[in-house]
Coordinates of C-alpha atoms in Angstrom, one line a residue:
Chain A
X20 CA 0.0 0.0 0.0
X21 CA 1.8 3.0 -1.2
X22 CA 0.7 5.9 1.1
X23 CA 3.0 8.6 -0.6
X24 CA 3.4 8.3 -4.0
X25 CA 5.3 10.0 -7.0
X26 CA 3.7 9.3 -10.5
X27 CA 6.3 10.8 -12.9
X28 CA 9.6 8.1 -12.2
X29 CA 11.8 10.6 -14.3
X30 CA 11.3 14.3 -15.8
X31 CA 13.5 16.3 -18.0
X32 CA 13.8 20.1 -17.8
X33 CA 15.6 23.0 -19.8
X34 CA 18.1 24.7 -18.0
X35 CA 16.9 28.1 -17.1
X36 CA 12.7 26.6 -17.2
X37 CA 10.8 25.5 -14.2
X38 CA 11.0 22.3 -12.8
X39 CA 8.0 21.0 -10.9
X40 CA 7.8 17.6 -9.3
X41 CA 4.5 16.2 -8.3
X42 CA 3.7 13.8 -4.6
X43 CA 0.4 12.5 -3.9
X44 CA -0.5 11.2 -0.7
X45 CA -3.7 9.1 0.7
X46 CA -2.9 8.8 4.7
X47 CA -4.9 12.0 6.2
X48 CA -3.0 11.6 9.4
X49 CA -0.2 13.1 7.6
X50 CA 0.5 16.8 8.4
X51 CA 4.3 17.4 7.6
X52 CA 6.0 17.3 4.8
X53 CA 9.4 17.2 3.1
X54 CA 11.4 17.0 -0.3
X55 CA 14.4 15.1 -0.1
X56 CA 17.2 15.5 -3.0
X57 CA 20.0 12.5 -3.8
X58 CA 22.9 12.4 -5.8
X59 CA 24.1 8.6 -6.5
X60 CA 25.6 7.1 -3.5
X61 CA 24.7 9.0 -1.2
X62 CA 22.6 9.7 1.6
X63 CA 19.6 12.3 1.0
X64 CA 20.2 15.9 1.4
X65 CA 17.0 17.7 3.0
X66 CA 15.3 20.6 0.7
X67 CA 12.6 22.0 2.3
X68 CA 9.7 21.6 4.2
X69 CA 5.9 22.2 4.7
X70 CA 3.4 21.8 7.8
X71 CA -0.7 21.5 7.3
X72 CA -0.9 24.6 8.5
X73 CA 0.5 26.5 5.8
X74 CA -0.3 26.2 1.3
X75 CA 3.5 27.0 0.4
X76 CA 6.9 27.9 1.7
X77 CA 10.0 29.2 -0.3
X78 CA 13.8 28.8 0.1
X79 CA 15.6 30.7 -2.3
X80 CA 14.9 28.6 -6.1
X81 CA 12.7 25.9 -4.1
X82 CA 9.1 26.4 -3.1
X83 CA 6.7 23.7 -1.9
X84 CA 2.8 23.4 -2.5
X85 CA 0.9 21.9 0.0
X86 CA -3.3 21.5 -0.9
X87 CA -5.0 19.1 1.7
X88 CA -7.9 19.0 0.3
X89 CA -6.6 17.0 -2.7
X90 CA -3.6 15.3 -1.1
X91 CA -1.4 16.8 -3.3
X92 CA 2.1 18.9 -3.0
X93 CA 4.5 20.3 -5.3
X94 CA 7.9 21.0 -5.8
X95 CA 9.2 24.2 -7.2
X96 CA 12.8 24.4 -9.0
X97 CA 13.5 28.3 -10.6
X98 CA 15.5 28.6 -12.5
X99 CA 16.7 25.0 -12.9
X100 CA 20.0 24.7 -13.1
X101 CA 22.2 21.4 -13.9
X102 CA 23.5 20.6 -10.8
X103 CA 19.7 20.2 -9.9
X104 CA 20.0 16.9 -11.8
X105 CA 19.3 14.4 -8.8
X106 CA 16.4 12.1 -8.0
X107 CA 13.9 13.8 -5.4
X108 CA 11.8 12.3 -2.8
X109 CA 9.0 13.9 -1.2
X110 CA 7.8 12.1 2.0
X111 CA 5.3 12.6 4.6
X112 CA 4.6 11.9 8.3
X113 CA 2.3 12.6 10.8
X114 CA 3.5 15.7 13.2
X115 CA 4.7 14.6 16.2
X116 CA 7.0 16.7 17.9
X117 CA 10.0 15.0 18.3
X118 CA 9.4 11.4 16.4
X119 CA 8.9 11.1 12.8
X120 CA 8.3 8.3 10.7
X121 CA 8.9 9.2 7.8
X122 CA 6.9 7.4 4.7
X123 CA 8.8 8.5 1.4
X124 CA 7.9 8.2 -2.1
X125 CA 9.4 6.0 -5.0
X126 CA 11.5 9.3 -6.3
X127 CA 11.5 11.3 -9.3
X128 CA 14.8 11.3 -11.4
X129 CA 15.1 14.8 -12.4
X130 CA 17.5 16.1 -15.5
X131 CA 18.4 19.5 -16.4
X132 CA 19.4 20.1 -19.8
X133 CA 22.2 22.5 -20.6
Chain B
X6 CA 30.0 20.3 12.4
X7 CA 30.3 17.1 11.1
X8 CA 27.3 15.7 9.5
X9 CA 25.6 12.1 10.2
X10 CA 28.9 9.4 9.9
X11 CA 27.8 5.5 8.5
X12 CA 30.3 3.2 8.4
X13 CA 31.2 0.7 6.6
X14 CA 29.9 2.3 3.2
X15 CA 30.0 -0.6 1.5
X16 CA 29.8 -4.3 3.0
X17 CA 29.9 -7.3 1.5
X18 CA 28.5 -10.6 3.5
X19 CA 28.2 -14.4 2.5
X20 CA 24.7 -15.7 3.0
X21 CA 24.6 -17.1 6.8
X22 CA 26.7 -14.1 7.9
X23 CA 26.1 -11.0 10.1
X24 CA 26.5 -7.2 9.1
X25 CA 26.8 -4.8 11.7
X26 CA 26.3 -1.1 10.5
X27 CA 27.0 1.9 12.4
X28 CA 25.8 5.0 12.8
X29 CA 27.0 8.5 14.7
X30 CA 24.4 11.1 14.8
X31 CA 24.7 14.4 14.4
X32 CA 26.4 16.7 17.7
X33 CA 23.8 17.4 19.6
X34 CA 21.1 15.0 18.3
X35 CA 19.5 12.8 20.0
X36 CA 17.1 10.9 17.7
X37 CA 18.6 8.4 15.2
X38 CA 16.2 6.4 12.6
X39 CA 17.0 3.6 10.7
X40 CA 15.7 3.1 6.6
X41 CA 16.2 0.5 3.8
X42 CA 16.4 0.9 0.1
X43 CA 16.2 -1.3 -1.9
X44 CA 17.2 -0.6 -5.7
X45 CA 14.4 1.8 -7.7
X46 CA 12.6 1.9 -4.8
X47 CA 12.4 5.1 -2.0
X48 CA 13.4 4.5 1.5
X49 CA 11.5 2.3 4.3
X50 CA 11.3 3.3 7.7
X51 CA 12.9 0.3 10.1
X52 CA 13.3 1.7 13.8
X53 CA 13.4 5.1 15.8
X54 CA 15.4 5.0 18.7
X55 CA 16.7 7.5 21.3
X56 CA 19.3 7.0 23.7
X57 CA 19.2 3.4 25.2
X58 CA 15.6 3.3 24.2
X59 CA 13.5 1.8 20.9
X60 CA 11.3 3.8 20.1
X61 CA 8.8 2.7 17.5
X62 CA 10.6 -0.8 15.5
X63 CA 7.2 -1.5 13.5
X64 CA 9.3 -1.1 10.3
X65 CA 12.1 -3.8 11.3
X66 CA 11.6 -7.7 10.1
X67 CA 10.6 -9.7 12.5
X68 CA 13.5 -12.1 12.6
X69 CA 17.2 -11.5 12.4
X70 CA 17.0 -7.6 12.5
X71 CA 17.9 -5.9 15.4
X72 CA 19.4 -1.7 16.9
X73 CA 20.4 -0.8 19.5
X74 CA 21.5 3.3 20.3
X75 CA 23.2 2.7 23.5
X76 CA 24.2 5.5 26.2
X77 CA 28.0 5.5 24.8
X78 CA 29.1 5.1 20.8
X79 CA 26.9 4.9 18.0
X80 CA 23.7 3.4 17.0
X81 CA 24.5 -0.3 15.5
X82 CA 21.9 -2.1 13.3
X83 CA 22.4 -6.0 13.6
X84 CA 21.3 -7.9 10.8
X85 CA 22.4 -11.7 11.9
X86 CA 21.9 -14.8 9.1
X87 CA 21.9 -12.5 5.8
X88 CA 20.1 -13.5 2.8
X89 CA 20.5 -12.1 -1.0
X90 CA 17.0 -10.1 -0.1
X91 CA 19.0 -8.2 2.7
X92 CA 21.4 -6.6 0.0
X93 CA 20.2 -2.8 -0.2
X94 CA 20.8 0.5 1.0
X95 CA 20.7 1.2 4.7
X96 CA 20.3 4.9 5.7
X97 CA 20.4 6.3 9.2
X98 CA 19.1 9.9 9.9
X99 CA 19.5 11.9 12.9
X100 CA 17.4 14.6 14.3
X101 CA 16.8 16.7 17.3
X102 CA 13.3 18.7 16.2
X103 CA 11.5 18.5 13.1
X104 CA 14.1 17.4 10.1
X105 CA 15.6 14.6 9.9
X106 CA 19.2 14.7 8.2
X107 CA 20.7 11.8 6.7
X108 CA 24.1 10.2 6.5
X109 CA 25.6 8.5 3.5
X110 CA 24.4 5.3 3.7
X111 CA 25.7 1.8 3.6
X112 CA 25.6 -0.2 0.9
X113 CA 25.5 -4.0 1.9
X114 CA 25.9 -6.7 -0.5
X115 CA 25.1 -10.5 0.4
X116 CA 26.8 -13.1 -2.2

């Protein structure tokens, strides 16, 4: 049962475009989220993050979409740039201060074009 | 401020064997959790544990797979009698409040 899930297994983007990466969840006990980025052999870097209680929050090129009412967030990339070209995991848990279990999705392998 | 440390990164096991991976968290954290990944797939929670204390091991196999965190050293995850389905990635993450941050991984291989 895949309770976070990431539809597009691999996306290819101009440099210089937008790159937005899709994560669809079904659990409604989740309230926190988070976009994960790895690089080949090694371990995942964190991104940024989101909590229910906000639609979006920005970090510089990266901002995240949150809508609850369709399960559904986004991830932002502008401008993209090649050294964005990673696989990206969102994942989800439910917020409890302290412990998180976090439930990640199958990734997205994302590729920036010169 | 070093980051979250793994070692070995790469082990390689017979079937029948044990692998022992270890994990330092991060200065000052407190929290360390335990995933798996196995190839084109994302990570699998295993075990949250704090100092001396499991947490929440609902992700960990019922046989063979054990953690410990204890009050001194690292967090070790114990994975006695390996089988080929054991080979994967093994992350550990550290955290002290809301974001867990992740250490390189290691990558065990059973022949």
């Amino acid at each position: 049962d895949q309770q976070v899930k990431q539809n597009s297994p691999s996306l290819r983007v101009q440099e210089g475009r937008i790159s937005i990466l899709n994560c669809d969840y079904t659990n409604s006990m989740f309230d926190y989220f988070l976009w994960y980025k790895k690089y080949p052999a090694e371990g995942p870097t964190f991104l940024i993050s989101i909590s229910s209680i906000k639609d979006k929050n920005e970090d510089g090129r990266f901002t995240v979409f949150l809508n609850k009412s369709a399960k559904h967030l986004s991830l932002h990339i502008v401008p993209s740039q090649p050294g964005d070209s990673a696989v990206y995991f969102c994942a989800a848990s439910p917020w409890i201060q302290g412990a998180q279990k976090l439930v990640f999705g199958q990734g997205t392998r994302l590729t920036i074009n010169p | 401020n070093a980051g979250v440390m793994q070692n070995p990164r790469h082990l390689v096991r017979r079937r029948g064997q044990e692998a022992r991976l270890r994990c330092s968290p991060m200065k000052g954290h407190s929290h360390v959790y335990w995933y798996r990944q196995l190839p084109e797939e994302g990570l699998k929670f295993m075990v949250y544990l704090q100092k001396e204390n499991i947490i929440d091991e609902s992700g960990m196999p019922k046989e063979r797979f054990s953690a410990e965190f204890p009050k001194e050293g690292p967090s070790i995850l114990r994975i006695q009698q390996v089988v080929r389905g054991d080979s994967a990635a093994y992350f550990c993450a550290s955290a002290q409040a809301d974001t867990q941050y992740f250490g390189p991984g290691t990558r065990l291989t059973v022949l």
